[in-house]
Amino acid sequence: RKAIDKHYLLNILQLYATSFYYMGVSTFLINTCVQAALLFVGTYFIRHGILSPEILLAFMLYQGQLQGETMNLFNSYTSFITCAGAGDK
């Protein structure tokens, strides 16, 4: 019975950690903060003639694609570690 309770508690903790990761890191930090920073810096560069709007748009589109693939890579690694842990039981 103790082993089952410990396993249940670990699953609940994993659920909290995963939800914090997707809510805080994946959604807020990466999507919102990075895009806001790019817009802020890009606007500054455009106003001072360092960058054209077309280049900023192209960079933001490229960054979005690269970010999506990077997140897929991290999610695959997380799934791999989870499966490896389940295999040790």
Short mmCIF file of C-alpha atoms in Angstrom, two decimals:
data_model
loop_
_atom_site.label_atom_id
_atom_site.label_comp_id
_atom_site.label_asym_id
_atom_site.label_seq_id
_atom_site.Cartn_x
_atom_site.Cartn_y
_atom_site.Cartn_z
CA ARG A 1 0.00 0.00 0.00
CA LYS A 2 2.88 2.39 0.77
CA ALA A 3 4.38 1.90 -2.67
CA ILE A 4 1.07 2.71 -4.34
CA ASP A 5 0.65 5.88 -2.26
CA LYS A 6 4.21 6.96 -3.06
CA HIS A 7 3.64 6.33 -6.76
CA TYR A 8 0.39 8.30 -6.66
CA LEU A 9 2.12 11.24 -4.94
CA LEU A 10 4.91 11.22 -7.51
CA ASN A 11 2.36 11.25 -10.33
CA ILE A 12 0.62 14.26 -8.77
CA LEU A 13 3.95 16.08 -8.43
CA GLN A 14 4.78 15.29 -12.04
CA LEU A 15 1.40 16.66 -13.09
CA TYR A 16 2.06 19.93 -11.24
CA ALA A 17 5.56 20.24 -12.72
CA THR A 18 4.29 19.58 -16.23
CA SER A 19 1.44 22.05 -15.94
CA PHE A 20 3.79 24.73 -14.57
CA TYR A 21 6.21 24.08 -17.43
CA TYR A 22 3.56 24.39 -20.15
CA MET A 23 1.77 27.31 -18.51
CA GLY A 24 4.77 29.29 -17.32
CA VAL A 25 7.70 28.42 -19.52
CA SER A 26 6.30 27.19 -22.80
CA THR A 27 3.33 29.50 -23.14
CA PHE A 28 4.19 32.67 -21.27
CA LEU A 29 7.96 33.01 -21.40
CA ILE A 30 8.69 31.59 -24.81
CA ASN A 31 5.65 32.67 -26.78
CA THR A 32 4.66 35.93 -25.12
CA CYS A 33 7.87 37.40 -23.72
CA VAL A 34 10.10 36.49 -26.66
CA GLN A 35 7.63 37.92 -29.17
CA ALA A 36 7.22 41.11 -27.12
CA ALA A 37 10.99 41.52 -26.84
CA LEU A 38 11.41 41.01 -30.58
CA LEU A 39 8.74 43.60 -31.32
CA PHE A 40 10.27 46.07 -28.86
CA VAL A 41 13.81 45.73 -30.19
CA GLY A 42 12.62 45.54 -33.79
CA THR A 43 10.59 48.73 -33.42
CA TYR A 44 13.62 50.49 -31.98
CA PHE A 45 15.79 49.31 -34.89
CA ILE A 46 13.19 50.31 -37.47
CA ARG A 47 12.77 53.79 -35.96
CA HIS A 48 16.53 54.37 -36.06
CA GLY A 49 16.92 53.06 -39.62
CA ILE A 50 18.98 50.03 -38.63
CA LEU A 51 16.42 47.48 -39.82
CA SER A 52 13.63 47.43 -42.37
CA PRO A 53 10.13 46.20 -41.46
CA GLU A 54 10.39 43.41 -44.04
CA ILE A 55 13.53 42.01 -42.41
CA LEU A 56 11.92 42.14 -38.96
CA LEU A 57 8.87 40.27 -40.26
CA ALA A 58 11.03 37.63 -41.96
CA PHE A 59 13.10 37.19 -38.81
CA MET A 60 10.01 36.85 -36.62
CA LEU A 61 8.53 34.22 -38.94
CA TYR A 62 11.81 32.30 -39.01
CA GLN A 63 12.14 32.57 -35.24
CA GLY A 64 8.60 31.21 -34.81
CA GLN A 65 9.37 28.15 -36.92
CA LEU A 66 12.68 27.52 -35.18
CA GLN A 67 11.03 27.95 -31.78
CA GLY A 68 8.34 25.42 -32.65
CA GLU A 69 10.86 22.80 -33.71
CA THR A 70 13.00 23.45 -30.63
CA MET A 71 9.97 22.94 -28.40
CA ASN A 72 9.23 19.66 -30.21
CA LEU A 73 12.79 18.54 -29.51
CA PHE A 74 12.49 19.37 -25.80
CA ASN A 75 9.11 17.64 -25.58
CA SER A 76 10.59 14.52 -27.20
CA TYR A 77 13.44 14.53 -24.69
CA THR A 78 11.00 14.92 -21.80
CA SER A 79 8.92 12.01 -23.09
CA PHE A 80 12.05 9.90 -23.50
CA ILE A 81 13.13 10.55 -19.90
CA THR A 82 9.62 9.76 -18.65
CA CYS A 83 9.55 6.48 -20.56
CA ALA A 84 13.04 5.57 -19.37
CA GLY A 85 11.91 6.16 -15.78
CA ALA A 86 8.83 4.02 -16.31
CA GLY A 87 11.03 1.25 -17.74
CA ASP A 88 13.16 1.20 -14.58
CA LYS A 89 10.19 0.17 -12.42
#
